[in-house]
PDB file of C-alpha atoms in Angstrom:
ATOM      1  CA  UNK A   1    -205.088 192.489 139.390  1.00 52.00           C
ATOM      2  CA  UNK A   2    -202.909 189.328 139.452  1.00 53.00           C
ATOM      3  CA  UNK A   3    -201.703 190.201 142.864  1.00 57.00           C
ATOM      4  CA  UNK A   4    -204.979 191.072 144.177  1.00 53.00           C
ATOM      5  CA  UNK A   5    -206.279 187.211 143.012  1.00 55.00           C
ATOM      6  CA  UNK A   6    -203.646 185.765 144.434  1.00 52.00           C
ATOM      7  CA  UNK A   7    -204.082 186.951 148.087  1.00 52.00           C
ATOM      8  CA  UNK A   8    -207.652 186.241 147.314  1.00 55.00           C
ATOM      9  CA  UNK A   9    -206.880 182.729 146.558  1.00 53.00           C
ATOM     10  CA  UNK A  10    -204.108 182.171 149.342  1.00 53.00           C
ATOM     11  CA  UNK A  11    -207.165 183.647 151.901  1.00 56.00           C
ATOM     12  CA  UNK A  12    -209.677 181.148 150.429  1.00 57.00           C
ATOM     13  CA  UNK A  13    -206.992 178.016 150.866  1.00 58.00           C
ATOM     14  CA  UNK A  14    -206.275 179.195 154.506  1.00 70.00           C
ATOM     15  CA  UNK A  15    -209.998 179.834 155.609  1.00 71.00           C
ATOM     16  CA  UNK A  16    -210.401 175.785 153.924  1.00 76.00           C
ATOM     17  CA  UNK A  17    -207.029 174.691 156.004  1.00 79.00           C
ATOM     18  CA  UNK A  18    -208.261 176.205 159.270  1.00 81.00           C
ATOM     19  CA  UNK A  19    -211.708 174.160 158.856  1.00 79.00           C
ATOM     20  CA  UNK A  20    -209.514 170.824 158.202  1.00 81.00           C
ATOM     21  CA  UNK A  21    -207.290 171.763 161.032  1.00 83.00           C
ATOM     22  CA  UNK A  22    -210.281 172.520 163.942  1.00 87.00           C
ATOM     23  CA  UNK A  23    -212.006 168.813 162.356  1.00 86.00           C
ATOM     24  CA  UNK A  24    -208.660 167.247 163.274  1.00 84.00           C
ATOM     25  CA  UNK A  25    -208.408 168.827 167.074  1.00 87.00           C
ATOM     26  CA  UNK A  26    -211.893 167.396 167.014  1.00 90.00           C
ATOM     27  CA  UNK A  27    -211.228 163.979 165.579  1.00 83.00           C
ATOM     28  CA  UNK A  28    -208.043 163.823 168.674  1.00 83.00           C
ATOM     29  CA  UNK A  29    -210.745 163.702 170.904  1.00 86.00           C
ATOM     30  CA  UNK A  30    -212.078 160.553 169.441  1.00 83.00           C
ATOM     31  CA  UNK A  31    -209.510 158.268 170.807  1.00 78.00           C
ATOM     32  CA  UNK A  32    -210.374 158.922 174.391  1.00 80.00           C
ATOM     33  CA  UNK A  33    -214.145 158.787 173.322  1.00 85.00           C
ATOM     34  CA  UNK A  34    -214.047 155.662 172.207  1.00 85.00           C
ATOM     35  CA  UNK A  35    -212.030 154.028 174.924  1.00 80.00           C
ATOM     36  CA  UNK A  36    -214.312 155.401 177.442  1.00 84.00           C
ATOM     37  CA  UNK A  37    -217.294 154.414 175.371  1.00 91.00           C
ATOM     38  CA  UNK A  38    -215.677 150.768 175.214  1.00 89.00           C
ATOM     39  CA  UNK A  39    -216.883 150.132 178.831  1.00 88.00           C
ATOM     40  CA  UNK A  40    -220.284 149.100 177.355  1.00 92.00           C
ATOM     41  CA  UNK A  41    -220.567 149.241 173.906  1.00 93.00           C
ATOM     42  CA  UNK A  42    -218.080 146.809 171.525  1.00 94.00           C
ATOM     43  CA  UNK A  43    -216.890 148.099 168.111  1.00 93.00           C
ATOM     44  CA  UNK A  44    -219.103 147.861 166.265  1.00 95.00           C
ATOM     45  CA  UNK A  45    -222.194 148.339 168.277  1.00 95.00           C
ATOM     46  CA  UNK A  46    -220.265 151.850 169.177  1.00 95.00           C
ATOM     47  CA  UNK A  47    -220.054 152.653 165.478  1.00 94.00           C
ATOM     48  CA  UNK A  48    -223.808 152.035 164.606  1.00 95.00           C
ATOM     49  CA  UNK A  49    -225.212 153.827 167.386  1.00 95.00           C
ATOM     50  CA  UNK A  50    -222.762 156.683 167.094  1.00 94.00           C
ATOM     51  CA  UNK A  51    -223.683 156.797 163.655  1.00 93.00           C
ATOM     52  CA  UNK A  52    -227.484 156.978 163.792  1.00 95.00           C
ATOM     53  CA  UNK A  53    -227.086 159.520 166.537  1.00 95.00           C
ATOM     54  CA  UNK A  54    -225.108 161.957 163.614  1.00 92.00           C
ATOM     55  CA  UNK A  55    -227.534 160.619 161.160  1.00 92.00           C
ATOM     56  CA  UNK A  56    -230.784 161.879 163.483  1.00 93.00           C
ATOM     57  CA  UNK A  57    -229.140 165.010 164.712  1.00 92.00           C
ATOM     58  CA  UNK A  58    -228.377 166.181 160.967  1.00 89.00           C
ATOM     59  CA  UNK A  59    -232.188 165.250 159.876  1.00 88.00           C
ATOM     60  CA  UNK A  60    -232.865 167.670 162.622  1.00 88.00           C
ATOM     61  CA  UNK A  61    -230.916 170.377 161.359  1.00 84.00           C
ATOM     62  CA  UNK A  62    -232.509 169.775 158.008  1.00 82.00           C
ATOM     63  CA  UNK A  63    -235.714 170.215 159.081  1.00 82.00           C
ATOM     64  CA  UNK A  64    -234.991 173.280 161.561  1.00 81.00           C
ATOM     65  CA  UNK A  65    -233.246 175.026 158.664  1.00 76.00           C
ATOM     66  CA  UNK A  66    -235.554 174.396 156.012  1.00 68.00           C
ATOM     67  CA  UNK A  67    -232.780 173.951 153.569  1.00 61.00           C
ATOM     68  CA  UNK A  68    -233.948 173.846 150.097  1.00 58.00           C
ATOM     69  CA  UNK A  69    -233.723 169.992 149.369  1.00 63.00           C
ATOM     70  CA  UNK A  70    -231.762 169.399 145.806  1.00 69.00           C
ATOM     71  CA  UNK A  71    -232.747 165.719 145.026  1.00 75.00           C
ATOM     72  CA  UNK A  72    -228.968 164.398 143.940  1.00 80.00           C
ATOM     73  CA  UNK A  73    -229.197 162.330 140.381  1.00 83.00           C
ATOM     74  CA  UNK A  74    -228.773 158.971 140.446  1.00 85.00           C
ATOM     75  CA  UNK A  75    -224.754 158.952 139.395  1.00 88.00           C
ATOM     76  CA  UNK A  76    -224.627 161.458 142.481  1.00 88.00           C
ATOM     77  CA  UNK A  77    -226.529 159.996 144.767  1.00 89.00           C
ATOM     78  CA  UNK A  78    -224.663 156.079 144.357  1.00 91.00           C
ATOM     79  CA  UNK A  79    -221.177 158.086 145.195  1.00 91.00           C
ATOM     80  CA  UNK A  80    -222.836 159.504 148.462  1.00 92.00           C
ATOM     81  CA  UNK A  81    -223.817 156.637 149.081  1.00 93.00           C
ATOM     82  CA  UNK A  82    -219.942 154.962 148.201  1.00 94.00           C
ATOM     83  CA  UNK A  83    -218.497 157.167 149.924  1.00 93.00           C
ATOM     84  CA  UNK A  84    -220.503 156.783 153.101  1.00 93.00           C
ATOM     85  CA  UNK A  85    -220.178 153.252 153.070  1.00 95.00           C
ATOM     86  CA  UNK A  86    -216.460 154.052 153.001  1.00 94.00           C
ATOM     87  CA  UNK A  87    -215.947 156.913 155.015  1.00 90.00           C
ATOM     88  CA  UNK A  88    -218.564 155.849 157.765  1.00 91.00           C
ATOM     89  CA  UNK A  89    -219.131 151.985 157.524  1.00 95.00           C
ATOM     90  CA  UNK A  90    -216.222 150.532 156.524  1.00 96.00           C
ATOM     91  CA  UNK A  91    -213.448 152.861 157.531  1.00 93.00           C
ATOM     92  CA  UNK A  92    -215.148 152.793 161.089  1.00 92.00           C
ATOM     93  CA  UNK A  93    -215.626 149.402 160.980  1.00 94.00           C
ATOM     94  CA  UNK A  94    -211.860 148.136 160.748  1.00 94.00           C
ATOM     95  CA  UNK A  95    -210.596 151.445 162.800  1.00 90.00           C
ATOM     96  CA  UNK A  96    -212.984 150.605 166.174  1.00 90.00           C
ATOM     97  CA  UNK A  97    -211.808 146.957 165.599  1.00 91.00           C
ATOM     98  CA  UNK A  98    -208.099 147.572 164.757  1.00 87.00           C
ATOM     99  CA  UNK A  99    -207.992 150.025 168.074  1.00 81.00           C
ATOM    100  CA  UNK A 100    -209.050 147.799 170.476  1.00 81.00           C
ATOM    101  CA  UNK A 101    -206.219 145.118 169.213  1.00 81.00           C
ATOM    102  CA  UNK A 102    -203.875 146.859 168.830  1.00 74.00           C
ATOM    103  CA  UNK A 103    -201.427 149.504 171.345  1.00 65.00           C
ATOM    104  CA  UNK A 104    -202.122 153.362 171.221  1.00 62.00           C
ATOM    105  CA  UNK A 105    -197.953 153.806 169.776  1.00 61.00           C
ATOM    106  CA  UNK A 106    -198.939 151.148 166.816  1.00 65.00           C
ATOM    107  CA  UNK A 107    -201.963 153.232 166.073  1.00 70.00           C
ATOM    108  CA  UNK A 108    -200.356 156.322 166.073  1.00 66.00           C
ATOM    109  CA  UNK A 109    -197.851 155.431 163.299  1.00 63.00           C
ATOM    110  CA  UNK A 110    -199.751 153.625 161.195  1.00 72.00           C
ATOM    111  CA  UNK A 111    -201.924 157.079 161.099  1.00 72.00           C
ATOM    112  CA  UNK A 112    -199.023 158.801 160.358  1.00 67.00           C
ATOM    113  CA  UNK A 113    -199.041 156.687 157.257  1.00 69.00           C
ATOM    114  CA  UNK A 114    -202.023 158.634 155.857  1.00 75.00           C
ATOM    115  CA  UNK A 115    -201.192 160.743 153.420  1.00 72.00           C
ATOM    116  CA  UNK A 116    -198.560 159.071 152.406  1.00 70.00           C
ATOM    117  CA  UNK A 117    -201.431 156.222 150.952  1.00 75.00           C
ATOM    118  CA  UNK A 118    -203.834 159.176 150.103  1.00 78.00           C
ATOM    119  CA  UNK A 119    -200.573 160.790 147.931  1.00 74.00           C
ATOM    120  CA  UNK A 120    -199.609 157.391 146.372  1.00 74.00           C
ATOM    121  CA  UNK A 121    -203.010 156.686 145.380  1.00 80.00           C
ATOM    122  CA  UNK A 122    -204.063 160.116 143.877  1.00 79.00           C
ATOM    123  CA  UNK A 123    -200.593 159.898 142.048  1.00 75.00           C
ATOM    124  CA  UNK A 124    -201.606 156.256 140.492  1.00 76.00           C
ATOM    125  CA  UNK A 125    -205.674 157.213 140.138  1.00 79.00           C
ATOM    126  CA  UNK A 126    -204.990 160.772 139.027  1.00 76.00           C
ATOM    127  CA  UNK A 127    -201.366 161.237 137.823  1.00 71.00           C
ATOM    128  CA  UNK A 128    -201.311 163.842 140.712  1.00 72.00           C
ATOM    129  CA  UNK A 129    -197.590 165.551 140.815  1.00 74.00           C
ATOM    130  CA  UNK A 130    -196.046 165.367 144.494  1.00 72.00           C
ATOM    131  CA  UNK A 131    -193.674 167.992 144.903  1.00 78.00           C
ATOM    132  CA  UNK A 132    -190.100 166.912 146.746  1.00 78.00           C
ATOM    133  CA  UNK A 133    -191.367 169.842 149.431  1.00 81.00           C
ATOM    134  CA  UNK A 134    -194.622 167.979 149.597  1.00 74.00           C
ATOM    135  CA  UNK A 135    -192.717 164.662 149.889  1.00 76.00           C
ATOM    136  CA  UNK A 136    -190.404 165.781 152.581  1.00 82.00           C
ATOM    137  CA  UNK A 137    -193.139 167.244 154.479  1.00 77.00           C
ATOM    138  CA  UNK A 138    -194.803 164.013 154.721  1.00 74.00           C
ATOM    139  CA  UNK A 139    -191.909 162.008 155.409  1.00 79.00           C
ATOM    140  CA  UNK A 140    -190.837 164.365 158.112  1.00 81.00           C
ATOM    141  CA  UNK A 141    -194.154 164.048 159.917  1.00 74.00           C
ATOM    142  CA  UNK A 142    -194.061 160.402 160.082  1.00 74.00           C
ATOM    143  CA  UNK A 143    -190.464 160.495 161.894  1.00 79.00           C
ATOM    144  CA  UNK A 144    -192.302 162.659 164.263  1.00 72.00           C
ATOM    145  CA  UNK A 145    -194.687 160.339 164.594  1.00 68.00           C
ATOM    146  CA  UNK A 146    -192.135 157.337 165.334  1.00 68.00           C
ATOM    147  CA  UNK A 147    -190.242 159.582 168.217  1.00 69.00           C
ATOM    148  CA  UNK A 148    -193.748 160.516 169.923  1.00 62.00           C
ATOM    149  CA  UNK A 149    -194.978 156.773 169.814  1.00 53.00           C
ATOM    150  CA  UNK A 150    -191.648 155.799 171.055  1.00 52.00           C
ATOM    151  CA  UNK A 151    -191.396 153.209 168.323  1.00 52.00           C
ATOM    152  CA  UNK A 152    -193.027 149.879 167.546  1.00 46.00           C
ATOM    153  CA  UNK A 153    -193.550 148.169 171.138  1.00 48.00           C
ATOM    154  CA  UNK A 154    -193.680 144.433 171.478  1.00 47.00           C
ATOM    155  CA  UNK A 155    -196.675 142.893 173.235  1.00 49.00           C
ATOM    156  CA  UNK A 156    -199.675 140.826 171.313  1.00 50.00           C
ATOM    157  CA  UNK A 157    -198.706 138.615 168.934  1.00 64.00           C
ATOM    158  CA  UNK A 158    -200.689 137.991 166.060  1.00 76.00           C
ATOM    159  CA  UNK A 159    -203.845 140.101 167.591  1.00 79.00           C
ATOM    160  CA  UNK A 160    -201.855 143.121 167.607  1.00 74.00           C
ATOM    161  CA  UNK A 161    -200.708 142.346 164.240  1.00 74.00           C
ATOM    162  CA  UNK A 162    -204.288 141.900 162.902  1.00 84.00           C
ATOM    163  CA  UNK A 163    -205.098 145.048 164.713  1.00 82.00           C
ATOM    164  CA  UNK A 164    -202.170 147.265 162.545  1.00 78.00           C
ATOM    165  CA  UNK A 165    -203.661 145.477 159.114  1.00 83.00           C
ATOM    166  CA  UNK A 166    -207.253 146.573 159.679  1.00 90.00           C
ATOM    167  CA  UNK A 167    -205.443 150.307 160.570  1.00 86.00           C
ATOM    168  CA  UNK A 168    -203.473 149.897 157.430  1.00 83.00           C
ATOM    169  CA  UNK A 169    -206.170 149.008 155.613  1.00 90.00           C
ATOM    170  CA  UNK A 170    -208.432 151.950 157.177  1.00 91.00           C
ATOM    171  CA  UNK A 171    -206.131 154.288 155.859  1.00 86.00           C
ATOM    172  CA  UNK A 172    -206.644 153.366 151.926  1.00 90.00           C
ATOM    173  CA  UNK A 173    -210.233 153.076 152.627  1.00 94.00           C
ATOM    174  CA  UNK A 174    -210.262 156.806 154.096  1.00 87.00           C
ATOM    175  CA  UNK A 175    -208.314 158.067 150.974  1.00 88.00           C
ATOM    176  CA  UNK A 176    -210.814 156.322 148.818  1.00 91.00           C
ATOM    177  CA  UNK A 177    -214.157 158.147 150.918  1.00 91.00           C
ATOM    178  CA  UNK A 178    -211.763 161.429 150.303  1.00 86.00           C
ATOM    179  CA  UNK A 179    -211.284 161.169 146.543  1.00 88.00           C
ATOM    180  CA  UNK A 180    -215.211 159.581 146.162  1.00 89.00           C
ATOM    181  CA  UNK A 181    -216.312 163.116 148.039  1.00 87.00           C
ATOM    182  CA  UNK A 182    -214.367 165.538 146.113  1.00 83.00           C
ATOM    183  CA  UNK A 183    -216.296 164.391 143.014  1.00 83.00           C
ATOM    184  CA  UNK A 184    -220.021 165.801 145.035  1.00 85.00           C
ATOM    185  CA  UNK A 185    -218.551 168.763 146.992  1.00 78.00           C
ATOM    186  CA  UNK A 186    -218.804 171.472 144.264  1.00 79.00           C
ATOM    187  CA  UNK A 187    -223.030 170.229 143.606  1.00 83.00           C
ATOM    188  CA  UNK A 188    -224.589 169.707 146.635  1.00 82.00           C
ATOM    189  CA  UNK A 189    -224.591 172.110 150.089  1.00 80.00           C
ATOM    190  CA  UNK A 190    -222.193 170.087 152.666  1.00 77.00           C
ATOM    191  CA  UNK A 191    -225.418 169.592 154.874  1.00 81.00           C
ATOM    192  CA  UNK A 192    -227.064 167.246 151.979  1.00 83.00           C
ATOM    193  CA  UNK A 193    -223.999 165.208 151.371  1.00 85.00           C
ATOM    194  CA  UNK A 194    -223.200 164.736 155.453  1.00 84.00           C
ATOM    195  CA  UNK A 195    -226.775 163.822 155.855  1.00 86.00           C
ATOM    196  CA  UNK A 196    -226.904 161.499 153.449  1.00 89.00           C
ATOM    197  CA  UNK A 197    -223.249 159.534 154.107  1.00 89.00           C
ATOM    198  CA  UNK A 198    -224.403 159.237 157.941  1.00 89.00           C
ATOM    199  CA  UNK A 199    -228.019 157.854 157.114  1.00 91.00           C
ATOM    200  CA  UNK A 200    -226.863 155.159 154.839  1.00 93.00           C
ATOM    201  CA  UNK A 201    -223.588 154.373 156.612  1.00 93.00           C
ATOM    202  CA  UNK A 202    -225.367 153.878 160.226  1.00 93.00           C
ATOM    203  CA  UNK A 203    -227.720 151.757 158.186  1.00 95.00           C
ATOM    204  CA  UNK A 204    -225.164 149.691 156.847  1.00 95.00           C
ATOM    205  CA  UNK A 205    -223.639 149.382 160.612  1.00 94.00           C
ATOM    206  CA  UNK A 206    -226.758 148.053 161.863  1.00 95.00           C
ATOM    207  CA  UNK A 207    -226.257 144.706 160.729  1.00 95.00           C
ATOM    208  CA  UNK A 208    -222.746 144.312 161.515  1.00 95.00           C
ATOM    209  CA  UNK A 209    -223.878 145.354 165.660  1.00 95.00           C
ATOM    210  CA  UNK A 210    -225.786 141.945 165.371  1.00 95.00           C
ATOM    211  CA  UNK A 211    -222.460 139.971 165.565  1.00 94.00           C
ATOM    212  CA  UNK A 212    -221.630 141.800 168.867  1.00 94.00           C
ATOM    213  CA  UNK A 213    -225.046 140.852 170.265  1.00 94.00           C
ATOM    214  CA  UNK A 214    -223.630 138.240 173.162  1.00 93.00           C
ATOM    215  CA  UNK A 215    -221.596 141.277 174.427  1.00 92.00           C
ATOM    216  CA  UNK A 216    -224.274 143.812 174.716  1.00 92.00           C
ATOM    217  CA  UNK A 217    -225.149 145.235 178.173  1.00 92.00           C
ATOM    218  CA  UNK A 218    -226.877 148.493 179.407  1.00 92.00           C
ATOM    219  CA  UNK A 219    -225.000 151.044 179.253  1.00 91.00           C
ATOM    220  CA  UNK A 220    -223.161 153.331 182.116  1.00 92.00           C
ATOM    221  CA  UNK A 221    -224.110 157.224 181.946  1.00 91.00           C
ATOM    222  CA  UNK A 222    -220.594 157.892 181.199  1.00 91.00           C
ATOM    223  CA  UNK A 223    -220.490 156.179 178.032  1.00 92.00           C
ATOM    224  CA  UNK A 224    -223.412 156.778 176.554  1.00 94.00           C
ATOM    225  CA  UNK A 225    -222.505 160.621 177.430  1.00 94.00           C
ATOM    226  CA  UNK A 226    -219.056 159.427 175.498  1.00 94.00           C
ATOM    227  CA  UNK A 227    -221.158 157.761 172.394  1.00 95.00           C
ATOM    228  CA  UNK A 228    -223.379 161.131 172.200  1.00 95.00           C
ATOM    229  CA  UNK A 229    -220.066 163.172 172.263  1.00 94.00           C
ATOM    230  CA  UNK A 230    -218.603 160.921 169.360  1.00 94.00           C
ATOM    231  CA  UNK A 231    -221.690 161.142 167.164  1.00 93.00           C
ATOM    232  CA  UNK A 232    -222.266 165.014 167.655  1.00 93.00           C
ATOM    233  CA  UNK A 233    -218.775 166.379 167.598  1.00 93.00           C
ATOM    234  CA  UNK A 234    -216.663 164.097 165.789  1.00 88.00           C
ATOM    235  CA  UNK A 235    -219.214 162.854 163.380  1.00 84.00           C
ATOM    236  CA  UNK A 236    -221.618 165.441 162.701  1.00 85.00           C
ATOM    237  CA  UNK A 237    -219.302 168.831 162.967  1.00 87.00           C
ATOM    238  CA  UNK A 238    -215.397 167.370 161.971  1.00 86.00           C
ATOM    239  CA  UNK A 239    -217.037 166.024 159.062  1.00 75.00           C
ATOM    240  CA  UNK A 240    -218.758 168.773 157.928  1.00 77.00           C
ATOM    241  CA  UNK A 241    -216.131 171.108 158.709  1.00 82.00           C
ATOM    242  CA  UNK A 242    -213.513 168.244 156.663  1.00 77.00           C
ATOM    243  CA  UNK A 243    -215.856 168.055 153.802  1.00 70.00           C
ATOM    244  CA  UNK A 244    -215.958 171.750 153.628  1.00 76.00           C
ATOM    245  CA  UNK A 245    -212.398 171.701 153.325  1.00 77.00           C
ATOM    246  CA  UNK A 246    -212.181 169.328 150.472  1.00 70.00           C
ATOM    247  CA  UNK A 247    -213.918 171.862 147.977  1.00 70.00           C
ATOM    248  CA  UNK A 248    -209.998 174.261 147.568  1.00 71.00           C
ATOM    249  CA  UNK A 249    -207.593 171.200 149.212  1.00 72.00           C
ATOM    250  CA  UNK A 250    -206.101 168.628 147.455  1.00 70.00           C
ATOM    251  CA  UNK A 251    -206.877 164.968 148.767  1.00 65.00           C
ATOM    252  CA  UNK A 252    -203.484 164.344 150.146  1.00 64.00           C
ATOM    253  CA  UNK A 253    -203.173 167.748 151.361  1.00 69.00           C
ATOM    254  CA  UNK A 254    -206.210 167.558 153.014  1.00 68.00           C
ATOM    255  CA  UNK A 255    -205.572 163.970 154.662  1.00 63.00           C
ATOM    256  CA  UNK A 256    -201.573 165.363 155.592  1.00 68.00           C
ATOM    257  CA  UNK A 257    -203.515 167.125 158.359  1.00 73.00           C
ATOM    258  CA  UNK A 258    -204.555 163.949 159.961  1.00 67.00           C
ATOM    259  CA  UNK A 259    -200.840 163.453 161.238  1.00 67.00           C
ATOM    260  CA  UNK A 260    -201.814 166.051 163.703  1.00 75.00           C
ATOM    261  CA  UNK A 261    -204.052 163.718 165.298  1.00 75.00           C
ATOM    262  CA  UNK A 262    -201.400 161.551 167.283  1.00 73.00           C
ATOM    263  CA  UNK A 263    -199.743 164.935 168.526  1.00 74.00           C
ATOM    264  CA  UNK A 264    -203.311 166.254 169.122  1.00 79.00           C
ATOM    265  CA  UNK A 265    -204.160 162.777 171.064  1.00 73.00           C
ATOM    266  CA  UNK A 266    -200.717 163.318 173.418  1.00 69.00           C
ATOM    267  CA  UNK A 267    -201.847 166.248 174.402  1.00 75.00           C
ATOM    268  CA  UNK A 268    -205.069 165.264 175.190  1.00 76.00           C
ATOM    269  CA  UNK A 269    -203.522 162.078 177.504  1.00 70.00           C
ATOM    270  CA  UNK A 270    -201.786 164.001 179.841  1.00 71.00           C
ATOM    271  CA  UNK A 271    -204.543 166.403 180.450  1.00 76.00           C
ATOM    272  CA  UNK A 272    -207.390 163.979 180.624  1.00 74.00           C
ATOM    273  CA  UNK A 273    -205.372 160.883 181.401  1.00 60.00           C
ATOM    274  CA  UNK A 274    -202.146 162.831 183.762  1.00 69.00           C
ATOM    275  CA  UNK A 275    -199.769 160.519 181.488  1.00 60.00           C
ATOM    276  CA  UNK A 276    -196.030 161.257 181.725  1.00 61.00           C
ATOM    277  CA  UNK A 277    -194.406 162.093 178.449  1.00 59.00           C
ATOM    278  CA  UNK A 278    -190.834 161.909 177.804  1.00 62.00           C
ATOM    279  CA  UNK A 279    -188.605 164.186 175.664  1.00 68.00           C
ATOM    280  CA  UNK A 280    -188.291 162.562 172.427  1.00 65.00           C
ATOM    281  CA  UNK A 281    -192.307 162.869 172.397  1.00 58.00           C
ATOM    282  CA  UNK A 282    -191.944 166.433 172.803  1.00 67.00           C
ATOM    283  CA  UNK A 283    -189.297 166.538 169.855  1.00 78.00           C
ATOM    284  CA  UNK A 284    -191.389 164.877 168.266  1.00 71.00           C
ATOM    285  CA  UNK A 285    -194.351 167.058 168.176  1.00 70.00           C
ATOM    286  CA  UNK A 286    -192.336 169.693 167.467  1.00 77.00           C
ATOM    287  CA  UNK A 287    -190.915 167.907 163.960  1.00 79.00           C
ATOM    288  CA  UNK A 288    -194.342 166.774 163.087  1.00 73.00           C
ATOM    289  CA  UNK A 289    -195.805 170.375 163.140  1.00 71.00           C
ATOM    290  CA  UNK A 290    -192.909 171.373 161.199  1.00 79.00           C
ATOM    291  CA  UNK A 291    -193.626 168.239 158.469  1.00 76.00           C
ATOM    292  CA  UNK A 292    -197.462 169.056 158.302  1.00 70.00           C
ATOM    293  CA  UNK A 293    -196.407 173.211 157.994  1.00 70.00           C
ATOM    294  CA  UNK A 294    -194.561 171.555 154.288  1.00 75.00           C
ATOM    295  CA  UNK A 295    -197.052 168.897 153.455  1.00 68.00           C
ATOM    296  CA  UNK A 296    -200.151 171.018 153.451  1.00 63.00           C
ATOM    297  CA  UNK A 297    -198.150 173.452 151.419  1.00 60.00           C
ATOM    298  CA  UNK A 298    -200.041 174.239 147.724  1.00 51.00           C
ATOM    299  CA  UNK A 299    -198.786 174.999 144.618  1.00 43.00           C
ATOM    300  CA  UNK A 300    -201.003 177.600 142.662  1.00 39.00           C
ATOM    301  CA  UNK A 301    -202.511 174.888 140.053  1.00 39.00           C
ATOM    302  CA  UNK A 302    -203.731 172.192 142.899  1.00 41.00           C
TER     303      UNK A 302
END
């Protein structure tokens, strides 16, 4: 019987992993989005309209579905609302800003540095334990990281340092939205709580656009193909696929996936943008599957 709920259990965690991992390969895409969408839309003008498009296609589905509507209680319905502002808003906010400052190398490691915040914060918030496999797993990934990016490159001053803070400071604000959503998963259908995090974070964008407003022009087909791409794909299905995941994955387990992103994003460069990658990036994909394989690994209580 014991035997029998353990496979059970190990099945459930990898059906949960595999709906982290395919939001990830979606979230790679992102990075090419966006710089394609930066030809006429600025940060934060990207992030509000990319937002209201997810908010208006998941009212859609709402209504095409008929889902039975479960009115959230008040407690519930302020952390949707938190964690939208987080997860959408703000984390958005300083990302779009802290890419377009900063190099693509920078970027990638300060991702890397994920769940490394994510674990350090769960242990101080929740007294989480981090296992030393866990723990090398993590710290394996970001070497792999370092040897894809090629290291820290030189280049922009104080704007590119500005640019790594606001990524830095993404990264604790995406922990937060992760452990704010874990506490609504198990209640409400993941349709409700996406619905609800887009609609009040592309609100909240709305009136950060305005300080863009000198540097709005009409857009070119490409990237307003780009901006409907960004808020179908990787805001509408990665998040519902991600918030899915949340319900059997730790926090940091669940945000250790997001080091796949950079390798994800190489990938992705040469195909789309015929870049020339040299051997320590392959090495280094290699070593940061291998450090996400041990990161993402669970004990049976988590």
């Amino acid at each position: 019987m014991r035997s029998a709920q353990a496979k059970s259990t190990v099945s459930k965690i990898n059906y949960y992993l595999c709906g982290a991992i395919i939001a990830v390969l979606i979230w790679s895409t992102s990075f090419v989005g966006t710089k394609m969408a930066y030809a006429s839309f600025p940060p934060l003008t990207l992030g509000a309209v990319r937002f209201l498009i997810a908010a208006a296609v998941l009212g859609i589905v709402r209504m095409v579905i008929k889902e039975q509507v479960v009115k959230p209680t008040r407690k519930d319905l302020g952390l949707i609302a938190l964690s939208g502002l987080l997860g959408t808003t703000i984390y958005f906010a300083l990302e779009n800003i802290g890419l377009d400052l900063t190099s693509a190398s920078n970027a990638a490691l300060i991702i890397a540095s994920y769940p490394a915040i994510t674990a350090l914060l769960e242990f101080i918030f929740y007294r989480t334990r981090i296992s030393w496999v866990k723990g090398l797993g993590i710290a394996v990934a970001i070497f792999g990281i370092y040897l894809i990016s090629g290291g820290t490159q030189g280049g922009q001053g104080e704007q590119e340092l500005f640019g790594n803070s606001l990524l830095i400071a993404a990264g604790v604000v995406f922990a937060l939205y992760t452990f704010t959503t874990r506490k609504v998963v198990s209640k409400y259908s993941m349709l409700t709580i996406s619905y609800y995090q887009m609609l009040i974070g592309s609100i909240a964008f709305i009136p950060l656009a305005f300080f863009e407003v000198d540097r709005w022009q009409i857009p070119t087909s490409g990237s307003m193909l780009m901006v409907v791409y960004l808020g179908i794909f990787c805001s509408v299905i990665a998040f519902f696929l991600y918030n899915l995941a949340l319900r059997n994955l730790s926090s940091s387990t669940a945000v250790a996936l997001m080091n796949l992103v950079p390798v994800f994003g190489v990938l992705l460069s040469v195909v789309v943008l015929n870049e020339v990658l040299r051997g320590g990036q392959y090495i280094g994909g290699i070593i940061v599957l291998i450090g996400v394989v041990l990161s993402v690994r669970e004990t049976k209580t988590s």
